[in-house]
mmCIF file of C-alpha atoms in Angstrom:
data_model
loop_
_atom_site.group_PDB
_atom_site.id
_atom_site.type_symbol
_atom_site.label_atom_id
_atom_site.label_comp_id
_atom_site.label_asym_id
_atom_site.label_seq_id
_atom_site.Cartn_x
_atom_site.Cartn_y
_atom_site.Cartn_z
ATOM 1 C CA MET A 246 -0.004 -0.018 -0.013
ATOM 2 C CA LYS A 247 1.501 3.264 -1.086
ATOM 3 C CA VAL A 248 1.358 6.094 1.506
ATOM 4 C CA ILE A 249 1.062 9.617 0.156
ATOM 5 C CA THR A 250 1.004 12.442 2.770
ATOM 6 C CA VAL A 251 -0.416 15.882 1.858
ATOM 7 C CA ALA A 252 0.560 18.470 4.506
ATOM 8 C CA GLY A 253 0.293 22.185 4.863
ATOM 9 C CA TYR A 254 -1.407 24.840 7.112
ATOM 10 C CA LYS A 255 -5.195 25.312 7.259
ATOM 11 C CA ASN A 256 -6.631 26.560 4.009
ATOM 12 C CA SER A 257 -3.601 25.633 2.041
ATOM 13 C CA GLY A 258 -5.757 23.484 -0.253
ATOM 14 C CA LYS A 259 -5.044 19.988 1.141
ATOM 15 C CA THR A 260 -8.629 18.720 0.991
ATOM 16 C CA SER A 261 -9.143 20.079 -2.482
ATOM 17 C CA LEU A 262 -5.974 18.360 -3.670
ATOM 18 C CA ILE A 263 -7.136 15.169 -2.105
ATOM 19 C CA GLU A 264 -10.542 15.542 -3.798
ATOM 20 C CA GLU A 265 -8.674 15.549 -7.067
ATOM 21 C CA LEU A 266 -6.218 12.796 -6.268
ATOM 22 C CA VAL A 267 -8.785 10.274 -4.990
ATOM 23 C CA PRO A 268 -10.704 9.664 -8.175
ATOM 24 C CA LYS A 269 -7.517 9.525 -10.212
ATOM 25 C CA LEU A 270 -5.967 6.833 -7.975
ATOM 26 C CA LYS A 271 -9.249 4.970 -7.866
ATOM 27 C CA LYS A 272 -8.671 4.191 -11.524
ATOM 28 C CA ILE A 273 -5.608 2.191 -10.456
ATOM 29 C CA GLY A 274 -6.705 0.734 -7.081
ATOM 30 C CA ARG A 275 -8.601 1.057 -3.857
ATOM 31 C CA VAL A 276 -8.088 4.245 -1.929
ATOM 32 C CA GLY A 277 -8.331 4.947 1.803
ATOM 33 C CA THR A 278 -7.778 8.305 3.470
ATOM 34 C CA VAL A 279 -6.788 9.357 6.977
ATOM 35 C CA LYS A 280 -7.755 12.877 8.092
ATOM 36 C CA HIS A 281 -6.102 14.361 11.105
ATOM 37 C CA ILE A 282 -8.881 15.673 13.256
ATOM 38 C CA HIS A 283 -7.942 18.403 15.709
ATOM 39 C CA HIS A 284 -11.152 19.279 17.522
ATOM 40 C CA GLU A 285 -14.220 18.170 15.500
ATOM 41 C CA ASP A 286 -14.601 16.670 12.057
ATOM 42 C CA SER A 287 -15.060 19.891 10.051
ATOM 43 C CA GLY A 288 -16.630 18.027 7.191
ATOM 44 C CA ASP A 289 -13.508 17.149 5.402
ATOM 45 C CA THR A 290 -13.927 13.399 5.949
ATOM 46 C CA ALA A 291 -17.294 13.656 4.250
ATOM 47 C CA ARG A 292 -15.434 15.353 1.277
ATOM 48 C CA HIS A 293 -12.955 12.466 1.136
ATOM 49 C CA MET A 294 -15.844 9.995 1.074
ATOM 50 C CA LYS A 295 -17.669 11.963 -1.627
ATOM 51 C CA ALA A 296 -14.542 12.090 -3.732
ATOM 52 C CA GLY A 297 -14.742 8.357 -3.867
ATOM 53 C CA ALA A 298 -12.499 6.935 -1.142
ATOM 54 C CA ASP A 299 -13.268 3.348 -0.111
ATOM 55 C CA VAL A 300 -12.300 4.024 3.414
ATOM 56 C CA VAL A 301 -11.993 7.214 5.359
ATOM 57 C CA ILE A 302 -10.519 7.447 8.780
ATOM 58 C CA GLY A 303 -10.795 10.522 10.985
ATOM 59 C CA LEU A 304 -7.904 10.350 13.484
ATOM 60 C CA GLY A 305 -7.688 12.560 16.540
ATOM 61 C CA ASP A 306 -8.039 11.488 20.147
ATOM 62 C CA GLU A 307 -9.964 8.526 18.730
ATOM 63 C CA MET A 308 -10.275 6.921 15.382
ATOM 64 C CA ARG A 309 -13.450 7.063 13.311
ATOM 65 C CA VAL A 310 -13.517 4.686 10.367
ATOM 66 C CA MET A 311 -15.939 4.894 7.619
ATOM 67 C CA LEU A 312 -16.115 2.216 5.000
ATOM 68 C CA LYS A 313 -18.166 1.783 1.883
ATOM 69 C CA SER A 314 -19.094 -1.763 2.547
ATOM 70 C CA SER A 315 -22.134 -3.630 3.859
ATOM 71 C CA GLU A 316 -20.505 -6.902 4.225
ATOM 72 C CA LEU A 317 -20.767 -8.498 7.700
ATOM 73 C CA ARG A 318 -17.658 -10.693 6.922
ATOM 74 C CA GLU A 319 -15.621 -7.574 6.368
ATOM 75 C CA ALA A 320 -16.732 -6.087 9.664
ATOM 76 C CA LEU A 321 -15.773 -9.276 11.415
ATOM 77 C CA ASP A 322 -12.393 -9.420 9.626
ATOM 78 C CA ILE A 323 -11.697 -5.865 10.772
ATOM 79 C CA LEU A 324 -12.443 -6.640 14.394
ATOM 80 C CA ALA A 325 -10.283 -9.788 14.261
ATOM 81 C CA ASP A 326 -7.479 -7.901 12.523
ATOM 82 C CA LEU A 327 -7.603 -5.335 15.284
ATOM 83 C CA GLY A 328 -7.045 -8.027 17.879
ATOM 84 C CA MET A 329 -10.524 -8.204 19.496
ATOM 85 C CA ASP A 330 -11.090 -11.277 21.501
ATOM 86 C CA PHE A 331 -14.885 -11.005 21.241
ATOM 87 C CA ALA A 332 -17.173 -9.630 18.576
ATOM 88 C CA ILE A 333 -20.771 -9.017 19.697
ATOM 89 C CA LEU A 334 -23.206 -8.672 16.877
ATOM 90 C CA GLU A 335 -26.538 -6.962 17.373
ATOM 91 C CA GLY A 336 -29.175 -8.037 14.850
ATOM 92 C CA PHE A 337 -28.396 -10.147 11.786
ATOM 93 C CA LYS A 338 -31.262 -12.620 12.324
ATOM 94 C CA SER A 339 -30.794 -14.189 8.957
ATOM 95 C CA SER A 340 -27.084 -14.706 9.182
ATOM 96 C CA ASP A 341 -25.688 -18.210 9.497
ATOM 97 C CA LEU A 342 -23.829 -17.245 12.693
ATOM 98 C CA PRO A 343 -24.994 -19.094 15.955
ATOM 99 C CA LYS A 344 -27.118 -16.677 17.922
ATOM 100 C CA VAL A 345 -29.045 -15.957 21.061
ATOM 101 C CA LEU A 346 -32.631 -15.033 20.118
ATOM 102 C CA LEU A 347 -34.629 -12.686 22.239
ATOM 103 C CA GLY A 348 -38.411 -12.983 21.821
ATOM 104 C CA ASP A 349 -40.061 -14.744 18.981
ATOM 105 C CA ALA A 350 -38.552 -13.554 15.803
ATOM 106 C CA ASP A 351 -37.734 -15.881 12.914
ATOM 107 C CA ALA A 352 -34.030 -16.541 12.919
ATOM 108 C CA LYS A 353 -31.496 -19.119 11.637
ATOM 109 C CA GLU A 354 -28.986 -20.939 13.786
ATOM 110 C CA VAL A 355 -30.490 -20.201 17.185
ATOM 111 C CA VAL A 356 -28.260 -21.504 19.951
ATOM 112 C CA ALA A 357 -30.775 -20.629 22.655
ATOM 113 C CA LYS A 358 -33.403 -18.141 23.532
ATOM 114 C CA ASN A 359 -33.553 -15.402 26.070
ATOM 115 C CA LEU A 360 -30.236 -16.040 27.723
ATOM 116 C CA THR A 361 -28.818 -13.667 30.420
ATOM 117 C CA ALA A 362 -25.395 -12.192 29.980
ATOM 118 C CA ASP A 363 -24.039 -14.661 32.563
ATOM 119 C CA GLU A 364 -25.599 -17.590 30.827
ATOM 120 C CA ILE A 365 -24.016 -16.531 27.468
ATOM 121 C CA ILE A 366 -20.637 -16.361 29.158
ATOM 122 C CA LYS A 367 -21.105 -19.933 30.517
ATOM 123 C CA ARG A 368 -21.843 -21.120 27.016
ATOM 124 C CA LEU A 369 -19.133 -19.403 25.087
ATOM 125 C CA ASP A 370 -17.980 -22.686 23.518
ATOM 126 C CA GLU A 371 -21.202 -22.795 21.513
ATOM 127 C CA PHE A 372 -20.270 -19.745 19.591
ATOM 128 C CA PRO A 373 -17.829 -19.766 16.717
ATOM 129 C CA GLU A 374 -14.231 -18.484 16.467
ATOM 130 C CA TRP A 375 -13.411 -16.055 13.621
ATOM 131 C CA GLU A 376 -9.924 -15.721 12.500
ATOM 132 C CA THR A 377 -7.929 -13.859 9.957
ATOM 133 C CA VAL A 378 -4.304 -14.196 9.098
ATOM 134 C CA LYS A 379 -3.589 -11.213 11.217
ATOM 135 C CA SER A 380 -5.508 -12.534 14.220
ATOM 136 C CA MET A 381 -3.596 -15.766 14.056
ATOM 137 C CA ILE A 382 -0.346 -13.914 14.091
ATOM 138 C CA ARG A 383 -1.534 -11.813 16.958
ATOM 139 C CA LYS A 384 -2.453 -14.905 18.880
ATOM 140 C CA VAL A 385 1.033 -16.355 18.330
ATOM 141 C CA LYS A 386 2.621 -13.094 19.449
ATOM 142 C CA SER A 387 0.611 -13.094 22.652
ATOM 143 C CA SER A 388 2.185 -16.425 23.689
ATOM 144 C CA PRO A 389 4.126 -16.135 26.937
ATOM 145 C CA LYS A 390 7.114 -17.415 25.260
ATOM 146 C CA ILE A 391 7.165 -14.699 22.551
ATOM 147 C CA GLY A 392 10.459 -13.382 23.769
ATOM 148 C CA GLU A 393 12.257 -16.474 22.382
ATOM 149 C CA VAL A 394 10.576 -16.281 18.924
ATOM 150 C CA GLY A 395 12.623 -15.059 16.040
ATOM 151 C CA ALA A 396 10.704 -16.736 13.201
ATOM 152 C CA ILE A 397 7.042 -17.093 12.367
ATOM 153 C CA GLY A 398 5.761 -19.178 9.441
ATOM 154 C CA CYS A 399 2.229 -19.239 8.139
ATOM 155 C CA PHE A 400 0.477 -21.579 5.741
ATOM 156 C CA ILE A 401 -2.812 -20.487 4.189
ATOM 157 C CA GLY A 402 -4.988 -22.903 2.214
ATOM 158 C CA ILE A 403 -7.349 -21.109 -0.070
ATOM 159 C CA VAL A 404 -10.206 -22.181 -2.346
ATOM 160 C CA ARG A 405 -8.643 -22.768 -5.738
ATOM 161 C CA GLU A 406 -10.902 -21.151 -8.297
ATOM 162 C CA GLU A 407 -9.535 -23.004 -11.319
ATOM 163 C CA GLY A 408 -10.166 -20.028 -13.488
ATOM 164 C CA GLY A 409 -13.710 -19.603 -12.370
ATOM 165 C CA THR A 410 -14.742 -23.300 -12.534
ATOM 166 C CA VAL A 411 -15.057 -23.499 -8.789
ATOM 167 C CA LYS A 412 -17.735 -21.085 -7.730
ATOM 168 C CA GLU A 413 -18.198 -21.992 -4.086
ATOM 169 C CA MET A 414 -16.909 -24.485 -1.571
ATOM 170 C CA GLU A 415 -18.932 -26.007 1.327
ATOM 171 C CA ILE A 416 -16.800 -27.109 4.255
ATOM 172 C CA GLU A 417 -18.198 -29.562 6.813
ATOM 173 C CA LYS A 418 -16.529 -30.241 10.203
ATOM 174 C CA TYR A 419 -17.001 -32.843 12.858
ATOM 175 C CA ASP A 420 -16.733 -29.878 15.151
ATOM 176 C CA LYS A 421 -15.621 -30.842 18.637
ATOM 177 C CA VAL A 422 -13.534 -33.756 17.379
ATOM 178 C CA ALA A 423 -11.836 -31.655 14.672
ATOM 179 C CA GLU A 424 -10.923 -29.107 17.275
ATOM 180 C CA ARG A 425 -9.533 -31.644 19.649
ATOM 181 C CA ILE A 426 -7.469 -33.341 16.999
ATOM 182 C CA MET A 427 -6.055 -30.041 15.801
ATOM 183 C CA ARG A 428 -4.961 -29.285 19.416
ATOM 184 C CA GLU A 429 -3.343 -32.710 19.561
ATOM 185 C CA ILE A 430 -1.532 -32.028 16.327
ATOM 186 C CA GLU A 431 -0.359 -28.637 17.621
ATOM 187 C CA GLU A 432 1.209 -30.252 20.725
ATOM 188 C CA GLU A 433 2.733 -33.093 18.718
ATOM 189 C CA VAL A 434 4.429 -30.771 16.239
ATOM 190 C CA LYS A 435 5.738 -28.588 19.039
ATOM 191 C CA LYS A 436 7.348 -31.496 20.710
ATOM 192 C CA GLU A 437 8.593 -33.203 17.525
ATOM 193 C CA PHE A 438 10.303 -30.113 16.073
ATOM 194 C CA GLY A 439 11.114 -28.134 19.210
ATOM 195 C CA VAL A 440 9.119 -25.118 18.028
ATOM 196 C CA ILE A 441 7.524 -22.657 20.447
ATOM 197 C CA GLU A 442 4.023 -22.368 19.234
ATOM 198 C CA VAL A 443 1.777 -24.066 16.604
ATOM 199 C CA LEU A 444 -1.743 -22.683 15.971
ATOM 200 C CA MET A 445 -4.375 -23.964 13.536
ATOM 201 C CA HIS A 446 -7.772 -22.652 12.533
ATOM 202 C CA HIS A 447 -9.995 -24.232 9.858
ATOM 203 C CA ASN A 448 -12.970 -22.418 8.504
ATOM 204 C CA SER A 449 -16.315 -24.068 7.771
ATOM 205 C CA GLY A 450 -19.516 -23.285 6.040
ATOM 206 C CA ARG A 451 -19.772 -21.649 2.568
ATOM 207 C CA LEU A 452 -16.731 -20.064 0.996
ATOM 208 C CA VAL A 453 -16.137 -18.674 -2.450
ATOM 209 C CA GLY A 454 -13.177 -18.930 -4.763
ATOM 210 C CA GLY A 455 -10.113 -17.296 -3.297
ATOM 211 C CA ASP A 456 -11.362 -17.419 0.290
ATOM 212 C CA ASP A 457 -9.123 -18.631 3.056
ATOM 213 C CA ILE A 458 -9.817 -22.211 4.126
ATOM 214 C CA VAL A 459 -7.204 -22.878 6.784
ATOM 215 C CA TYR A 460 -4.473 -21.065 8.681
ATOM 216 C CA ILE A 461 -1.520 -22.846 10.281
ATOM 217 C CA VAL A 462 1.040 -20.755 12.065
ATOM 218 C CA VAL A 463 4.335 -21.900 13.549
ATOM 219 C CA ALA A 464 6.597 -19.734 15.813
ATOM 220 C CA SER A 465 10.097 -20.862 16.559
ATOM 221 C CA SER A 466 13.350 -19.424 17.856
ATOM 222 C CA HIS A 467 15.025 -19.847 14.457
ATOM 223 C CA ARG A 468 13.857 -20.461 10.924
ATOM 224 C CA LYS A 469 15.681 -23.746 10.712
ATOM 225 C CA GLU A 470 13.031 -25.724 12.626
ATOM 226 C CA MET A 471 10.095 -23.558 11.539
ATOM 227 C CA PHE A 472 9.858 -24.753 7.953
ATOM 228 C CA PRO A 473 9.766 -28.538 8.589
ATOM 229 C CA ALA A 474 7.428 -28.021 11.538
ATOM 230 C CA LEU A 475 4.966 -26.019 9.349
ATOM 231 C CA GLN A 476 5.056 -28.650 6.697
ATOM 232 C CA SER A 477 4.419 -31.413 9.137
ATOM 233 C CA ALA A 478 1.568 -29.539 10.691
ATOM 234 C CA VAL A 479 -0.104 -29.100 7.264
ATOM 235 C CA GLU A 480 0.350 -32.753 6.390
ATOM 236 C CA LYS A 481 -0.950 -34.008 9.748
ATOM 237 C CA MET A 482 -4.020 -31.735 9.457
ATOM 238 C CA LYS A 483 -4.884 -33.062 6.092
ATOM 239 C CA GLU A 484 -4.447 -36.623 7.123
ATOM 240 C CA ARG A 485 -6.341 -36.551 10.477
ATOM 241 C CA VAL A 486 -8.740 -33.760 10.968
ATOM 242 C CA PRO A 487 -12.339 -34.797 10.208
ATOM 243 C CA ILE A 488 -13.265 -32.063 7.752
ATOM 244 C CA TRP A 489 -14.711 -32.486 4.218
ATOM 245 C CA LYS A 490 -14.882 -30.007 1.362
ATOM 246 C CA LYS A 491 -17.365 -29.940 -1.432
ATOM 247 C CA GLU A 492 -16.685 -28.046 -4.573
ATOM 248 C CA ILE A 493 -19.626 -26.349 -6.203
ATOM 249 C CA ARG A 494 -18.473 -25.957 -9.701
ATOM 250 C CA VAL A 495 -20.008 -24.720 -12.961
ATOM 251 C CA ASP A 496 -20.405 -28.259 -14.108
ATOM 252 C CA GLY A 497 -21.884 -29.739 -10.885
ATOM 253 C CA GLU A 498 -20.957 -30.496 -7.306
ATOM 254 C CA ARG A 499 -18.348 -32.954 -5.887
ATOM 255 C CA TRP A 500 -16.825 -33.909 -2.611
ATOM 256 C CA VAL A 501 -13.086 -33.373 -2.910
ATOM 257 C CA MET B 165 -29.447 -52.494 24.127
ATOM 258 C CA SER B 166 -28.387 -48.795 24.202
ATOM 259 C CA LYS B 167 -29.694 -45.794 22.388
ATOM 260 C CA VAL B 168 -26.847 -44.210 20.509
ATOM 261 C CA LYS B 169 -26.502 -41.304 18.100
ATOM 262 C CA ILE B 170 -24.939 -41.817 14.703
ATOM 263 C CA LYS B 171 -23.583 -38.702 13.081
ATOM 264 C CA LEU B 172 -23.297 -38.616 9.297
ATOM 265 C CA PHE B 173 -21.021 -36.453 7.256
ATOM 266 C CA ALA B 174 -20.352 -35.454 3.681
ATOM 267 C CA ASN B 175 -21.813 -37.678 1.000
ATOM 268 C CA LEU B 176 -23.278 -40.097 3.506
ATOM 269 C CA ARG B 177 -25.202 -37.230 5.123
ATOM 270 C CA GLU B 178 -26.439 -36.103 1.730
ATOM 271 C CA ILE B 179 -27.624 -39.529 0.822
ATOM 272 C CA VAL B 180 -29.689 -39.820 3.932
ATOM 273 C CA GLY B 181 -30.752 -36.197 4.134
ATOM 274 C CA VAL B 182 -30.130 -35.929 7.942
ATOM 275 C CA LYS B 183 -27.064 -35.109 9.994
ATOM 276 C CA GLU B 184 -27.804 -37.694 12.583
ATOM 277 C CA GLU B 185 -29.827 -40.765 13.465
ATOM 278 C CA PHE B 186 -30.608 -42.582 16.640
ATOM 279 C CA VAL B 187 -30.588 -46.348 16.891
ATOM 280 C CA GLU B 188 -30.753 -49.068 19.634
ATOM 281 C CA ALA B 189 -27.754 -51.406 19.539
ATOM 282 C CA GLN B 190 -25.257 -53.274 21.602
ATOM 283 C CA SER B 191 -22.230 -52.799 19.394
ATOM 284 C CA VAL B 192 -20.897 -50.302 16.834
ATOM 285 C CA GLY B 193 -21.447 -52.919 14.109
ATOM 286 C CA GLU B 194 -24.990 -53.538 15.132
ATOM 287 C CA ALA B 195 -25.712 -49.776 15.231
ATOM 288 C CA LEU B 196 -24.520 -49.424 11.711
ATOM 289 C CA GLU B 197 -26.637 -52.352 10.576
ATOM 290 C CA LYS B 198 -29.643 -50.724 12.140
ATOM 291 C CA LEU B 199 -28.773 -47.551 10.396
ATOM 292 C CA VAL B 200 -28.692 -49.197 7.072
ATOM 293 C CA GLU B 201 -31.981 -50.908 7.867
ATOM 294 C CA LYS B 202 -33.517 -47.438 8.383
ATOM 295 C CA HIS B 203 -31.841 -45.922 5.370
ATOM 296 C CA SER B 204 -31.361 -48.587 2.704
ATOM 297 C CA ALA B 205 -29.673 -46.079 0.386
ATOM 298 C CA LEU B 206 -26.608 -46.281 2.637
ATOM 299 C CA LYS B 207 -26.193 -50.027 2.209
ATOM 300 C CA ASP B 208 -24.002 -49.820 -0.886
ATOM 301 C CA LYS B 209 -21.845 -47.197 0.807
ATOM 302 C CA ILE B 210 -21.372 -48.748 4.199
ATOM 303 C CA PHE B 211 -21.661 -52.499 3.479
ATOM 304 C CA PRO B 212 -21.029 -53.033 -0.204
ATOM 305 C CA GLN B 213 -21.179 -56.728 -0.922
ATOM 306 C CA GLY B 214 -22.056 -57.339 2.779
ATOM 307 C CA GLU B 215 -18.605 -56.264 4.087
ATOM 308 C CA LEU B 216 -17.745 -53.038 5.848
ATOM 309 C CA ASN B 217 -16.386 -50.462 3.329
ATOM 310 C CA LYS B 218 -12.796 -50.141 4.528
ATOM 311 C CA SER B 219 -12.360 -46.615 3.179
ATOM 312 C CA LEU B 220 -14.881 -45.255 5.705
ATOM 313 C CA ASN B 221 -13.820 -43.962 9.066
ATOM 314 C CA ILE B 222 -15.833 -44.976 12.095
ATOM 315 C CA MET B 223 -15.483 -43.179 15.397
ATOM 316 C CA LEU B 224 -16.967 -43.836 18.796
ATOM 317 C CA ASN B 225 -17.062 -40.704 21.072
ATOM 318 C CA GLY B 226 -14.423 -39.069 18.923
ATOM 319 C CA LYS B 227 -11.927 -42.022 18.826
ATOM 320 C CA ASN B 228 -11.305 -44.464 16.021
ATOM 321 C CA THR B 229 -13.160 -47.740 16.672
ATOM 322 C CA ASP B 230 -14.173 -51.064 15.212
ATOM 323 C CA LEU B 231 -17.410 -52.880 14.636
ATOM 324 C CA ASN B 232 -17.024 -55.143 17.668
ATOM 325 C CA THR B 233 -16.850 -52.396 20.217
ATOM 326 C CA GLU B 234 -19.702 -52.346 22.662
ATOM 327 C CA VAL B 235 -21.741 -49.177 22.964
ATOM 328 C CA ARG B 236 -23.361 -47.550 25.947
ATOM 329 C CA GLU B 237 -26.414 -45.391 26.348
ATOM 330 C CA GLY B 238 -25.756 -41.866 24.953
ATOM 331 C CA ASP B 239 -22.690 -42.861 22.926
ATOM 332 C CA GLU B 240 -21.940 -40.965 19.748
ATOM 333 C CA ILE B 241 -20.911 -42.872 16.618
ATOM 334 C CA ALA B 242 -19.609 -41.073 13.578
ATOM 335 C CA ILE B 243 -19.195 -42.501 10.119
ATOM 336 C CA PHE B 244 -17.539 -40.586 7.294
ATOM 337 C CA PRO B 245 -15.504 -40.901 4.102
ATOM 338 C CA PRO B 246 -11.733 -40.084 4.015
ATOM 339 C CA VAL B 247 -11.063 -36.666 5.511
ATOM 340 C CA ALA B 248 -10.267 -33.872 3.167
ATOM 341 C CA GLY B 249 -9.478 -30.698 5.076
ATOM 342 C CA GLY B 250 -7.038 -27.934 4.285
#
């Protein structure tokens, strides 16, 4: 991401220049802006947005982020990237995410109805984990032994589109067992290769071409042991974890 | 006789149309036979030519098992094709 800074005193024409620059750069790629806010947002962030910026951040004592997106997945990715341990969603009845339902509305994937806050906290394991590459790296970096780590390797399995032939992928998991076996593999690889941390996360549900399927991260003191540990973790995951993938292709469906 | 849950995955689940079934049985093998009785479309997949399809994985309470293992009330059996994660 190229960072272009436009500076100058008030009324030197910064916002006007940015209003010109944004649409020109949008022809080449996606554009985000960051406006330094001194007291209140004087309306410049709105001008950035109107000029076509995909993301506008107003940065002062706090950060206000405005995105031209209505994708729940993107919102969750952002929270995960920022290192949140919990994301609480209000609404989204018709999403596929496991939920607590209050009252009698029609909703999909209801875990339970009318739970109290304390009850929800007792049943956290019934709610899904959402990870991104960044959240996995953050997790690794929050390990108590991070001081010894000099190398981090990451494997990402993605949905191979095959030039558009694969439209979607459905991933099915034997949930609790898959999690347990992944934890076992993590411990095995740590012991076998003498690495400091091994973390795995496998997505499930509906994905589209190009989406991330699985993240495997290995942290070690030195790169020498990291590479073989990472490879071993990938192979063990593919051999033992009860997960199945179905390709939804232009020419039909098939279990991989 | 114990009531056990049989979880189905991937193509087996699709053939039957449900994620899980309940049967009464004394062993894993008997449970699968009862399953096939209930859903004859599974017969060719689970017991082709009368013998257990060796390519299928069978788990009892999350651990690999064999047909002779006895089951207890509330046990969970899982039957699935070769895993394909990643």
